[in-house]
Amino acid sequence: MRANREQAALRDLGLMAYSAAHALQVDLAAQRRQGGLAHDLFLMVEHPPVYTLGRHANPAHLGADADFLRNKGIELVVVERGGEITFHGPGQLVVYPILDLRRRRLGVRDYVLLLEELMLRLAEDCGVIARRDPRNHGVWVGDNKLGSIGIAIRHGVSFHGLALNVDPDLEPFLWINPCGLTGITMTSLAREGGRCTMAQIKARLPHHLAELFALIPYPLDRDQLPANRLCRPSPP
């Protein structure tokens, strides 16, 4: 069965500004859609402090003004993904899958469930038992939210993805209504007694991607440009 699995690239971007990672995603998704990207691709990244608002987000869920954000060094970006407002910062693992969902015959609901399952398994690897919650997509520990999902799909190709709190500064979540929800608290693997470092979680990611998405992941060096590595030759 393994021989029938497709390959997929896995690239660790390290710490990258949100705007740069977003531009990279948009470019790669277009390449995948147009046939220039030979394989699906998973990007791992951490971001400097930033709030992102999905396309239908209510600005009222941001409880801070521009001066406050500037003083705190937090960027504010509106993007095309689904979902409400969330925070990204160092210590949070963000995974952006660039997947041809049509080729995989994968519907949106099943895709979201796979992203949730990925976070559930990573949490379990760290000794934290998380769960789903009907109130909101993502994963939870008790009534505290551990990981979030926000995706975008263009012509059958996905981008954006998931954010799992490993050991970030959780205070910026107090200045918003995370995911548009009121009266909830964000948590992290570290706060819940998780025994994993970021490096250990990243090391486990390929195993779970292979199992959940039925693929064979292979790594790209962080300094390699996926476009140069994965593009098919141009036709004559």
Coordinates of N, CA and C in Angstrom, one line a residue:
M1 N 0.8 -1.2 0.0 CA 0.0 0.0 0.0 C 0.9 1.3 0.0
R2 N 2.0 1.2 0.7 CA 2.9 2.3 0.8 C 3.3 2.8 -0.6
A3 N 3.5 1.8 -1.5 CA 4.0 2.2 -2.9 C 3.0 3.0 -3.6
N4 N 1.7 2.9 -3.3 CA 0.7 3.7 -4.0 C 0.5 5.1 -3.4
R5 N 1.2 5.4 -2.4 CA 1.1 6.7 -1.8 C 1.9 7.8 -2.5
E6 N 1.3 8.9 -2.6 CA 2.0 10.0 -3.3 C 3.0 10.7 -2.4
Q7 N 4.0 11.3 -2.9 CA 4.9 12.1 -2.2 C 4.4 13.4 -1.8
A8 N 4.9 14.0 -0.8 CA 4.5 15.4 -0.4 C 5.7 16.0 0.3
A9 N 6.0 17.3 0.0 CA 7.2 17.9 0.6 C 6.8 18.5 1.9
L10 N 7.8 18.6 2.8 CA 7.6 19.2 4.1 C 8.8 20.2 4.3
R11 N 8.4 21.4 4.6 CA 9.5 22.4 4.7 C 9.3 23.2 6.0
D12 N 10.4 23.4 6.7 CA 10.4 24.2 8.0 C 10.9 25.6 7.7
L13 N 10.0 26.5 7.8 CA 10.4 27.9 7.5 C 11.0 28.7 8.7
G14 N 11.0 28.0 9.9 CA 11.5 28.7 11.0 C 10.6 29.8 11.5
L15 N 11.2 30.9 11.9 CA 10.4 32.1 12.3 C 10.3 33.0 11.0
M16 N 9.1 33.3 10.6 CA 8.9 34.1 9.4 C 7.8 35.1 9.6
A17 N 7.9 36.3 9.1 CA 6.9 37.3 9.2 C 5.6 36.8 8.5
Y18 N 4.5 37.1 9.1 CA 3.2 36.6 8.5 C 3.0 37.0 7.1
S19 N 3.3 38.2 6.7 CA 3.0 38.7 5.4 C 3.9 37.9 4.4
A20 N 5.1 37.6 4.7 CA 6.0 36.8 3.8 C 5.5 35.4 3.6
A21 N 5.1 34.8 4.7 CA 4.6 33.4 4.7 C 3.3 33.4 3.9
H22 N 2.5 34.4 4.0 CA 1.2 34.4 3.3 C 1.4 34.6 1.8
A23 N 2.4 35.4 1.4 CA 2.7 35.6 0.0 C 3.2 34.3 -0.6
L24 N 4.0 33.6 0.2 CA 4.6 32.3 -0.3 C 3.5 31.3 -0.5
Q25 N 2.5 31.2 0.5 CA 1.4 30.3 0.3 C 0.6 30.6 -0.9
V26 N 0.3 31.8 -1.1 CA -0.6 32.2 -2.3 C 0.2 31.8 -3.6
D27 N 1.5 32.0 -3.7 CA 2.2 31.7 -4.8 C 2.3 30.2 -5.0
L28 N 2.5 29.4 -4.0 CA 2.6 28.0 -4.1 C 1.3 27.4 -4.4
A29 N 0.2 27.9 -3.8 CA -1.1 27.4 -4.2 C -1.5 27.6 -5.6
A30 N -1.1 28.7 -6.2 CA -1.3 29.0 -7.6 C -0.5 28.0 -8.4
Q31 N 0.8 27.8 -8.0 CA 1.6 26.8 -8.8 C 1.0 25.4 -8.7
R32 N 0.5 25.0 -7.6 CA -0.1 23.7 -7.5 C -1.3 23.6 -8.3
R33 N -2.1 24.6 -8.4 CA -3.3 24.6 -9.2 C -3.0 24.6 -10.7
Q34 N -1.9 25.3 -11.1 CA -1.6 25.4 -12.5 C -0.7 24.2 -13.0
G35 N -0.3 23.3 -12.1 CA 0.5 22.2 -12.5 C 2.0 22.4 -12.4
G36 N 2.4 23.6 -11.9 CA 3.8 23.9 -11.8 C 4.5 23.3 -10.6
L37 N 3.7 22.9 -9.6 CA 4.2 22.3 -8.3 C 3.9 20.8 -8.4
A38 N 5.0 20.1 -8.4 CA 4.8 18.6 -8.7 C 4.1 17.9 -7.6
H39 N 4.3 18.3 -6.3 CA 3.7 17.6 -5.2 C 3.0 18.5 -4.2
D40 N 2.1 18.0 -3.4 CA 1.5 18.7 -2.3 C 2.7 19.1 -1.4
L41 N 2.4 20.1 -0.5 CA 3.5 20.7 0.3 C 2.9 21.1 1.6
F42 N 3.6 20.8 2.7 CA 3.3 21.2 4.0 C 4.4 22.2 4.5
L43 N 4.0 23.4 4.9 CA 4.9 24.4 5.5 C 4.7 24.5 7.0
M44 N 5.8 24.4 7.7 CA 5.8 24.6 9.2 C 6.4 25.9 9.4
V45 N 5.9 26.7 10.4 CA 6.4 28.0 10.6 C 5.9 28.5 12.0
E46 N 6.7 29.4 12.5 CA 6.3 30.3 13.7 C 6.3 31.7 13.2
H47 N 5.4 32.5 13.7 CA 5.3 33.9 13.3 C 5.7 34.9 14.5
P48 N 6.3 36.0 14.1 CA 6.3 37.1 15.1 C 4.9 37.5 15.5
P49 N 4.7 38.2 16.6 CA 3.3 38.5 17.1 C 2.5 39.2 16.0
V50 N 1.3 38.6 15.8 CA 0.4 39.1 14.8 C -1.0 38.6 15.1
Y51 N -2.0 39.5 14.9 CA -3.4 39.2 14.9 C -3.8 39.0 13.4
T52 N -4.5 38.0 13.1 CA -5.1 37.8 11.8 C -6.6 37.7 11.9
L53 N -7.3 38.4 10.9 CA -8.8 38.3 10.9 C -9.2 37.7 9.6
G54 N -10.1 36.7 9.7 CA -10.6 36.0 8.5 C -11.5 36.9 7.8
R55 N -12.0 36.4 6.6 CA -12.7 37.2 5.7 C -14.1 37.7 6.2
H56 N -14.6 37.0 7.2 CA -15.9 37.3 7.7 C -15.8 37.8 9.2
A57 N -14.5 38.1 9.6 CA -14.3 38.4 11.0 C -15.0 39.7 11.4
N58 N -15.4 39.8 12.6 CA -16.0 41.0 13.2 C -14.9 41.8 13.9
P59 N -14.6 43.0 13.4 CA -13.5 43.8 14.1 C -13.8 44.0 15.6
A60 N -15.0 43.9 16.0 CA -15.4 44.2 17.4 C -14.7 43.2 18.3
H61 N -14.3 42.0 17.8 CA -13.7 41.0 18.6 C -12.2 41.3 18.9
L62 N -11.7 42.4 18.3 CA -10.4 42.9 18.7 C -10.6 44.0 19.7
G63 N -10.1 43.7 21.0 CA -10.3 44.7 22.0 C -9.2 45.6 22.3
A64 N -8.5 46.0 21.2 CA -7.4 46.9 21.3 C -7.3 47.8 20.1
D65 N -6.8 49.1 20.3 CA -6.7 50.0 19.2 C -5.3 50.0 18.6
A66 N -5.1 50.7 17.5 CA -3.9 50.7 16.8 C -2.7 51.1 17.6
D67 N -2.9 52.1 18.5 CA -1.8 52.6 19.3 C -1.3 51.5 20.3
F68 N -2.3 50.8 20.9 CA -2.0 49.7 21.8 C -1.2 48.6 21.1
L69 N -1.7 48.2 19.9 CA -1.0 47.1 19.1 C 0.4 47.6 18.7
R70 N 0.6 48.8 18.4 CA 1.9 49.3 18.0 C 2.8 49.3 19.2
N71 N 2.4 49.7 20.4 CA 3.2 49.6 21.6 C 3.6 48.2 22.0
K72 N 2.7 47.3 21.7 CA 3.0 45.9 22.0 C 3.7 45.2 20.9
G73 N 3.9 45.8 19.8 CA 4.7 45.2 18.7 C 3.9 44.1 18.0
I74 N 2.6 44.2 17.9 CA 1.7 43.2 17.3 C 1.1 43.8 16.0
E75 N 1.4 43.0 14.9 CA 0.8 43.4 13.6 C -0.6 43.0 13.5
L76 N -1.4 43.6 12.6 CA -2.8 43.3 12.4 C -3.0 43.1 10.9
V77 N -3.5 41.9 10.5 CA -3.6 41.5 9.1 C -4.9 40.9 8.8
V78 N -5.6 41.4 7.7 CA -6.9 40.8 7.3 C -6.5 39.9 6.1
V79 N -7.0 38.6 6.2 CA -6.7 37.6 5.2 C -7.9 36.9 4.7
E80 N -7.8 36.1 3.7 CA -8.9 35.5 3.0 C -9.3 34.1 3.6
R81 N -8.7 33.7 4.7 CA -9.1 32.4 5.2 C -10.5 32.5 5.9
G82 N -11.1 31.4 6.2 CA -12.3 31.4 7.0 C -12.0 31.6 8.5
G83 N -13.0 31.7 9.3 CA -12.8 31.9 10.7 C -12.7 33.4 11.1
E84 N -12.6 33.6 12.4 CA -12.6 34.9 13.0 C -11.2 35.4 13.3
I85 N -11.0 36.1 14.4 CA -9.7 36.6 14.8 C -8.9 35.6 15.6
T86 N -7.6 35.6 15.4 CA -6.7 34.7 16.2 C -5.4 35.4 16.3
F87 N -4.5 34.9 17.2 CA -3.2 35.4 17.4 C -2.2 34.4 17.1
H88 N -1.1 34.8 16.4 CA 0.1 33.9 16.1 C 1.3 34.6 16.8
G89 N 2.1 33.8 17.3 CA 3.4 34.2 17.9 C 4.4 33.1 18.1
P90 N 5.6 33.5 18.5 CA 6.6 32.4 18.7 C 6.2 31.4 19.8
G91 N 6.5 30.2 19.6 CA 6.0 29.1 20.5 C 4.7 28.5 20.0
Q92 N 4.2 28.9 18.9 CA 3.0 28.3 18.3 C 3.4 27.7 17.0
L93 N 3.0 26.4 16.9 CA 3.3 25.7 15.6 C 2.2 26.0 14.6
V94 N 2.5 26.6 13.5 CA 1.6 26.8 12.4 C 1.9 25.9 11.3
V95 N 0.9 25.2 10.7 CA 1.1 24.3 9.6 C 0.2 24.8 8.5
Y96 N 0.8 25.1 7.3 CA 0.1 25.5 6.1 C 0.2 24.4 5.1
P97 N -0.9 23.6 4.9 CA -0.8 22.6 3.8 C -1.3 23.2 2.5
I98 N -0.4 23.0 1.5 CA -0.8 23.3 0.1 C -1.2 22.0 -0.6
L99 N -2.5 21.8 -0.5 CA -3.0 20.4 -1.0 C -4.0 20.6 -2.1
D100 N -3.8 19.7 -3.1 CA -4.8 19.6 -4.2 C -5.9 18.7 -3.7
L101 N -6.9 19.3 -3.1 CA -8.0 18.5 -2.5 C -8.8 17.8 -3.5
R102 N -9.0 18.3 -4.7 CA -9.7 17.6 -5.8 C -9.0 16.4 -6.2
R103 N -7.7 16.4 -6.3 CA -6.9 15.3 -6.7 C -7.0 14.2 -5.6
R104 N -7.1 14.6 -4.4 CA -7.2 13.7 -3.3 C -8.6 13.3 -3.0
R105 N -9.6 13.9 -3.7 CA -11.0 13.6 -3.5 C -11.4 13.8 -2.0
L106 N -10.9 14.9 -1.5 CA -11.1 15.2 -0.1 C -12.0 16.5 0.0
G107 N -13.2 16.3 0.7 CA -14.1 17.4 0.9 C -13.7 18.2 2.0
V108 N -14.3 19.4 2.1 CA -13.9 20.4 3.1 C -14.1 19.9 4.5
R109 N -15.2 19.3 4.8 CA -15.5 18.8 6.2 C -14.4 17.7 6.6
D110 N -14.2 16.8 5.7 CA -13.2 15.7 6.0 C -11.8 16.3 6.1
Y111 N -11.5 17.3 5.4 CA -10.2 17.9 5.5 C -10.0 18.6 6.8
V112 N -11.0 19.3 7.3 CA -11.0 20.0 8.6 C -10.8 18.9 9.7
L113 N -11.5 17.8 9.6 CA -11.4 16.8 10.6 C -10.0 16.2 10.6
L114 N -9.4 16.1 9.5 CA -8.0 15.6 9.4 C -7.0 16.5 10.1
L115 N -7.2 17.8 9.9 CA -6.4 18.8 10.6 C -6.6 18.8 12.1
E116 N -7.9 18.6 12.5 CA -8.1 18.5 14.0 C -7.4 17.2 14.5
E117 N -7.6 16.1 13.8 CA -7.0 14.8 14.2 C -5.4 15.0 14.3
L118 N -4.9 15.7 13.4 CA -3.4 15.9 13.4 C -3.0 16.6 14.7
M119 N -3.8 17.6 15.1 CA -3.4 18.3 16.4 C -3.7 17.4 17.6
L120 N -4.8 16.6 17.5 CA -5.1 15.7 18.6 C -4.0 14.7 18.9
R121 N -3.4 14.2 17.8 CA -2.3 13.2 17.9 C -1.0 13.9 18.3
L122 N -0.7 15.1 17.9 CA 0.5 15.7 18.4 C 0.4 16.0 19.8
A123 N -0.8 16.5 20.3 CA -1.0 16.7 21.7 C -0.8 15.4 22.5
E124 N -1.4 14.3 22.0 CA -1.3 13.0 22.7 C 0.2 12.6 22.8
D125 N 1.0 12.9 21.8 CA 2.4 12.6 21.8 C 3.1 13.3 23.0
C126 N 2.5 14.4 23.4 CA 3.1 15.2 24.5 C 2.5 14.9 25.8
G127 N 1.6 13.9 25.8 CA 0.9 13.6 27.1 C -0.3 14.4 27.4
V128 N -0.8 15.1 26.4 CA -2.0 15.9 26.7 C -3.2 15.4 25.9
I129 N -4.3 15.1 26.5 CA -5.5 14.5 25.9 C -6.4 15.7 25.6
A130 N -6.5 16.0 24.3 CA -7.4 17.0 23.8 C -8.6 16.4 23.2
R131 N -9.5 17.3 22.7 CA -10.8 16.8 22.2 C -11.3 17.9 21.2
R132 N -12.3 17.5 20.4 CA -13.1 18.4 19.6 C -14.2 19.0 20.4
D133 N -14.7 20.1 19.9 CA -15.9 20.8 20.6 C -16.8 21.3 19.6
P134 N -18.1 21.0 19.7 CA -19.1 21.5 18.7 C -19.2 23.0 18.6
R135 N -18.7 23.7 19.6 CA -18.8 25.2 19.5 C -18.0 25.8 18.4
N136 N -16.9 25.1 18.1 CA -15.9 25.8 17.2 C -14.9 24.7 16.7
H137 N -14.5 24.8 15.5 CA -13.5 23.9 14.9 C -12.2 24.2 15.7
G138 N -11.3 23.1 15.8 CA -10.1 23.2 16.5 C -10.0 22.1 17.5
V139 N -9.1 22.2 18.5 CA -9.0 21.2 19.6 C -9.0 21.9 20.9
W140 N -9.5 21.2 21.9 CA -9.7 21.8 23.2 C -9.2 20.9 24.3
V141 N -8.8 21.5 25.5 CA -8.6 20.7 26.7 C -9.5 21.3 27.7
G142 N -10.5 20.4 28.1 CA -11.6 21.0 28.9 C -12.3 22.1 28.2
D143 N -12.5 23.2 28.8 CA -13.1 24.4 28.2 C -12.1 25.4 27.6
N144 N -10.9 25.0 27.6 CA -9.8 25.9 27.0 C -9.4 25.4 25.7
K145 N -9.2 26.4 24.8 CA -8.9 26.0 23.4 C -7.4 25.9 23.2
L146 N -6.9 24.8 22.6 CA -5.5 24.5 22.4 C -5.0 24.8 21.0
G147 N -5.9 24.6 20.0 CA -5.5 24.7 18.6 C -6.6 25.2 17.8
S148 N -6.3 26.0 16.7 CA -7.3 26.6 15.9 C -7.1 26.2 14.4
I149 N -8.2 26.3 13.7 CA -8.1 26.0 12.2 C -8.8 27.2 11.5
G150 N -8.1 27.6 10.4 CA -8.7 28.5 9.5 C -8.1 28.2 8.1
I151 N -9.0 27.9 7.1 CA -8.5 27.5 5.8 C -9.0 28.4 4.7
A152 N -8.4 28.3 3.6 CA -8.9 28.9 2.4 C -8.7 27.9 1.2
I153 N -9.6 27.9 0.3 CA -9.5 27.0 -0.9 C -9.8 27.7 -2.1
R154 N -8.8 27.6 -3.1 CA -9.0 28.3 -4.4 C -8.9 27.2 -5.5
H155 N -10.0 27.0 -6.2 CA -10.0 26.1 -7.3 C -9.5 24.7 -6.9
G156 N -10.0 24.3 -5.7 CA -9.7 23.0 -5.2 C -8.3 22.8 -4.5
V157 N -7.5 23.9 -4.3 CA -6.3 23.8 -3.7 C -6.3 24.6 -2.3
S158 N -5.9 24.0 -1.3 CA -6.0 24.6 0.1 C -4.7 25.4 0.4
F159 N -4.9 26.4 1.2 CA -3.8 27.1 1.9 C -4.3 27.6 3.2
H160 N -3.5 28.3 4.0 CA -3.8 28.6 5.4 C -3.8 27.2 6.1
G161 N -4.3 27.1 7.3 CA -4.3 25.8 7.9 C -4.6 25.8 9.4
L162 N -3.6 25.4 10.2 CA -3.8 25.2 11.7 C -2.8 25.9 12.5
A163 N -3.1 26.1 13.7 CA -2.2 26.7 14.7 C -2.3 26.0 16.0
L164 N -1.3 25.4 16.5 CA -1.3 24.6 17.7 C -0.4 25.3 18.7
N165 N -0.9 25.7 19.9 CA -0.2 26.4 20.9 C 0.7 25.4 21.7
V166 N 2.0 25.5 21.4 CA 3.0 24.7 22.1 C 3.4 25.3 23.4
D167 N 4.1 26.5 23.3 CA 4.4 27.2 24.5 C 4.5 28.7 24.2
P168 N 3.5 29.3 23.6 CA 3.5 30.8 23.3 C 3.2 31.6 24.5
D169 N 3.4 32.9 24.3 CA 2.9 33.9 25.3 C 1.4 34.0 25.0
L170 N 0.6 33.6 26.0 CA -0.9 33.5 25.9 C -1.6 34.8 26.2
E171 N -0.8 35.8 26.7 CA -1.5 37.1 27.1 C -2.1 37.8 26.0
P172 N -1.6 37.8 24.7 CA -2.3 38.5 23.6 C -3.6 38.0 23.3
F173 N -3.9 36.7 23.7 CA -5.2 36.1 23.5 C -6.3 36.8 24.4
L174 N -5.8 37.4 25.5 CA -6.7 38.1 26.4 C -7.3 39.4 25.9
W175 N -6.6 39.9 24.8 CA -7.0 41.2 24.3 C -8.0 41.0 23.1
I176 N -8.4 39.8 22.8 CA -9.3 39.5 21.7 C -10.4 38.5 22.2
N177 N -11.4 38.3 21.4 CA -12.3 37.2 21.5 C -11.8 36.1 20.6
P178 N -11.0 35.2 21.0 CA -10.4 34.2 20.1 C -11.4 33.5 19.3
C179 N -11.2 33.4 18.0 CA -12.1 32.7 17.1 C -13.6 33.2 17.2
G180 N -13.7 34.5 17.7 CA -15.0 35.1 17.8 C -15.8 34.6 19.0
L181 N -15.2 33.9 19.9 CA -15.9 33.3 21.0 C -15.6 34.2 22.3
T182 N -16.7 34.3 23.1 CA -16.5 35.1 24.3 C -16.5 34.1 25.5
G183 N -15.8 34.5 26.5 CA -15.8 33.7 27.8 C -15.0 32.4 27.7
I184 N -14.0 32.3 26.7 CA -13.2 31.2 26.7 C -11.7 31.6 26.9
T185 N -10.9 30.7 27.3 CA -9.5 30.9 27.6 C -8.7 30.0 26.6
M186 N -7.6 30.6 26.1 CA -6.7 29.8 25.3 C -5.7 29.1 26.2
T187 N -5.2 27.9 25.8 CA -4.2 27.2 26.6 C -3.1 26.8 25.7
S188 N -2.2 26.1 26.2 CA -1.0 25.6 25.5 C -0.6 24.2 26.0
L189 N 0.1 23.5 25.2 CA 0.6 22.2 25.6 C 1.5 22.3 26.9
A190 N 2.3 23.4 27.0 CA 3.1 23.6 28.2 C 2.2 23.8 29.4
R191 N 1.2 24.6 29.2 CA 0.3 24.9 30.4 C -0.4 23.7 30.8
E192 N -0.7 22.8 29.9 CA -1.4 21.6 30.3 C -0.5 20.4 30.7
G193 N 0.8 20.7 30.9 CA 1.7 19.7 31.3 C 2.4 18.9 30.3
G194 N 2.3 19.4 29.0 CA 2.9 18.7 27.9 C 4.4 18.6 28.0
R195 N 4.9 17.5 27.6 CA 6.3 17.2 27.8 C 7.2 17.3 26.5
C196 N 6.7 18.1 25.5 CA 7.3 18.2 24.2 C 7.9 19.5 24.0
T197 N 9.0 19.6 23.4 CA 9.6 20.8 22.8 C 9.0 21.0 21.4
M198 N 9.2 22.2 20.9 CA 8.8 22.5 19.5 C 9.5 21.6 18.6
A199 N 10.8 21.4 18.8 CA 11.6 20.5 17.9 C 11.1 19.1 17.9
Q200 N 10.7 18.6 19.1 CA 10.2 17.2 19.2 C 8.8 17.1 18.5
I201 N 8.0 18.1 18.6 CA 6.7 18.1 17.9 C 6.9 18.1 16.4
K202 N 7.8 18.9 15.9 CA 8.1 19.0 14.5 C 8.6 17.6 14.0
A203 N 9.4 16.9 14.8 CA 9.9 15.6 14.4 C 8.9 14.6 14.3
R204 N 7.7 14.7 15.0 CA 6.6 13.8 15.0 C 5.7 14.1 13.8
L205 N 5.7 15.3 13.3 CA 4.8 15.7 12.3 C 4.8 14.8 11.1
P206 N 5.9 14.4 10.5 CA 5.9 13.6 9.3 C 5.2 12.3 9.5
H207 N 5.4 11.7 10.6 CA 4.7 10.4 10.9 C 3.2 10.5 10.8
H208 N 2.7 11.5 11.4 CA 1.2 11.7 11.5 C 0.7 12.1 10.1
L209 N 1.4 13.0 9.4 CA 1.0 13.3 8.0 C 0.9 12.1 7.1
A210 N 1.9 11.2 7.2 CA 1.9 10.0 6.4 C 0.7 9.2 6.7
E211 N 0.4 9.0 8.0 CA -0.7 8.2 8.4 C -2.1 8.8 8.0
L212 N -2.3 10.1 8.3 CA -3.6 10.7 8.1 C -3.9 11.0 6.6
F213 N -2.9 11.4 5.9 CA -3.1 11.9 4.5 C -2.6 10.9 3.5
A214 N -2.2 9.7 4.0 CA -1.8 8.6 3.1 C -0.7 9.1 2.1
L215 N 0.4 9.6 2.6 CA 1.4 10.2 1.7 C 2.8 9.8 2.3
I216 N 3.8 10.1 1.5 CA 5.2 9.9 1.9 C 5.8 11.3 1.9
P217 N 6.0 11.8 3.1 CA 6.6 13.2 3.2 C 8.1 13.1 3.1
Y218 N 8.7 14.1 2.4 CA 10.1 14.2 2.3 C 10.5 15.7 2.6
P219 N 11.6 15.9 3.3 CA 11.9 17.2 3.8 C 12.6 18.1 2.7
L220 N 12.4 19.4 2.8 CA 13.1 20.3 2.0 C 13.9 21.2 3.0
D221 N 15.2 21.5 2.7 CA 15.9 22.4 3.5 C 15.2 23.8 3.5
R222 N 15.3 24.5 4.7 CA 14.6 25.7 4.8 C 15.1 26.8 3.9
D223 N 16.3 26.7 3.4 CA 16.9 27.7 2.5 C 16.6 27.4 1.0
Q224 N 16.0 26.2 0.8 CA 15.6 25.9 -0.6 C 14.3 26.5 -1.0
L225 N 14.2 27.0 -2.2 CA 13.0 27.6 -2.7 C 12.2 26.4 -3.3
P226 N 11.0 26.2 -2.8 CA 10.2 25.1 -3.3 C 9.9 25.2 -4.8
A227 N 9.7 26.5 -5.3 CA 9.5 26.7 -6.7 C 10.6 26.1 -7.6
N228 N 11.8 26.3 -7.1 CA 13.0 25.8 -7.9 C 13.1 24.3 -7.8
R229 N 12.7 23.7 -6.6 CA 13.0 22.3 -6.3 C 11.9 21.5 -6.9
L230 N 10.6 22.0 -7.0 CA 9.5 21.1 -7.2 C 8.8 21.4 -8.6
C231 N 9.2 22.5 -9.3 CA 8.5 22.8 -10.5 C 8.9 21.7 -11.6
R232 N 7.9 21.3 -12.3 CA 8.1 20.5 -13.5 C 8.8 21.3 -14.6
P233 N 9.6 20.7 -15.5 CA 10.2 21.5 -16.5 C 9.2 22.1 -17.4
S234 N 9.4 23.3 -17.9 CA 8.5 24.0 -18.8 C 8.5 23.3 -20.1
P235 N 7.3 23.2 -20.7 CA 7.2 22.5 -22.0 C 7.9 23.3 -23.1
P236 N 8.5 22.7 -24.1 CA 9.2 23.3 -25.1 C 8.3 24.2 -26.0

